[in-house]
Amino acid sequence: MRKKILLIYTGGTIGMNKSENGYVPQKGFLQEILEGLPVLRNEAMPEWELIELDPLLDSSNMTVVEWNLIGSLIEKYYVDFDGFVILHGTDTMAYTASALSFSLENLDKPVIITGSQIPLFEVRNDGLDNLLTSMMIAAEGHVREVGLCFSDMLLRGNRATKMSTSDLHAFYSPNYPALADIGTKISYNHMIPKISSTMPFRVQPLKKIPIGIIKVFPGIQFELFEEIMSESLKGIVLETFGAGNIPGSSDAILPIVRKAHENGTVLVICSQCPKGSVSLGTYETSAALKNAGAVCAYDMTTEAAVAKLYYLFSCGYDADTVKEKMEENLRGELSNW
Ligand code: ASP
């Protein structure tokens, strides 16, 4: 029996059309293109149906609202399809992949997110390969988690990050091996432990949690950021140097950290280095963060840290529990060795 895949188009280059102002997503356009592709009727391909979000969005405009829409579509059609392929813009694809990896609890079917750098309607494009491979992976069912398929790799969704605005090889996973290498064959990495659960599948709706990101740089005047450290701020991701270091005398940041602490804001320490892990306390320059109760993101991407904050606060946990769980490995998003 041929497998059945639900394609969910959210917007993004892969299904865009030309307009006077550049590429734009256009209602019904992708359906038309897909129906015109004989390869999608080939026996070797799974059966498919397409649902488009309304409105279709350039992925720069994605919010938790759209993450929830995708989640509720997967929930609604979970038993009817063998797998799901989400067609998405590349700009925030890693955020959406991370968010879904958390919100789709006890997932036991493939959810593969993909897109392209060149739209499908162009004669030369990378969208067709990405689409066909993602559909095959979703149909094969070896990977029962949120994967990001792009060019020659299938990556764990919450480990992926966009690295190029122009290369067709646009994503990589700096701290975790690929789930599959896509060459003449799709070679799954069977060494990777499966993320599995025997609990029933459910979707945790995400809320618009007030969170922020601060990237440190030489000469940063931390006092300028004190204003945003209000009581309503639930979490903040600090992108630090190297293994979690902050510039200058660590005293400079202490007022902010203290304020965050008093307000119950969770301060998460990520690194600006894509590869490797944060290790608070290795240098004096990170000891202040550790002493002030900041949370170590280890080798999590910023995308995963942001998505995880949204998720944990949406679950209704208090700040202390969020801190604890931020340092735990929930969906293979971090290695806290
Ligand atoms: N701006 C587009 C988007 O993220 C870029 C892309 O799809 O590659 O929706």
mmCIF file with all atom_site columns, C-alpha atoms in Angstrom, residues 3 58 60 72 135 153 165 190 241 314 318:
data_model
loop_
_atom_site.group_PDB
_atom_site.id
_atom_site.type_symbol
_atom_site.label_atom_id
_atom_site.label_alt_id
_atom_site.label_comp_id
_atom_site.label_asym_id
_atom_site.label_entity_id
_atom_site.label_seq_id
_atom_site.pdbx_PDB_ins_code
_atom_site.Cartn_x
_atom_site.Cartn_y
_atom_site.Cartn_z
_atom_site.occupancy
_atom_site.B_iso_or_equiv
_atom_site.pdbx_formal_charge
_atom_site.auth_seq_id
_atom_site.auth_comp_id
_atom_site.auth_asym_id
_atom_site.auth_atom_id
_atom_site.pdbx_PDB_model_num
ATOM 1  C CA . LYS A 1 3   ? 1.951  5.660  2.079  1.00 0.00 ? 3   LYS A CA 1
ATOM 2  C CA . ASP A 1 58  ? 7.327  34.750 4.193  1.00 0.00 ? 58  ASP A CA 1
ATOM 3  C CA . SER A 1 60  ? 10.182 36.184 8.602  1.00 0.00 ? 60  SER A CA 1
ATOM 4  C CA . SER A 1 72  ? -3.136 21.667 15.123 1.00 0.00 ? 72  SER A CA 1
ATOM 5  C CA . MET A 1 135 ? 8.362  13.079 0.972  1.00 0.00 ? 135 MET A CA 1
ATOM 6  C CA . MET A 1 153 ? 21.285 16.220 4.704  1.00 0.00 ? 153 MET A CA 1
ATOM 7  C CA . THR A 1 165 ? 21.687 33.008 2.205  1.00 0.00 ? 165 THR A CA 1
ATOM 8  C CA . HIS A 1 190 ? 21.388 4.133  12.763 1.00 0.00 ? 190 HIS A CA 1
ATOM 9  C CA . PHE A 1 241 ? 31.524 34.793 23.599 1.00 0.00 ? 241 PHE A CA 1
ATOM 10 C CA . SER A 1 314 ? 3.557  27.647 27.688 1.00 0.00 ? 314 SER A CA 1
ATOM 11 C CA . ASP A 1 318 ? 7.263  28.352 37.175 1.00 0.00 ? 318 ASP A CA 1
#
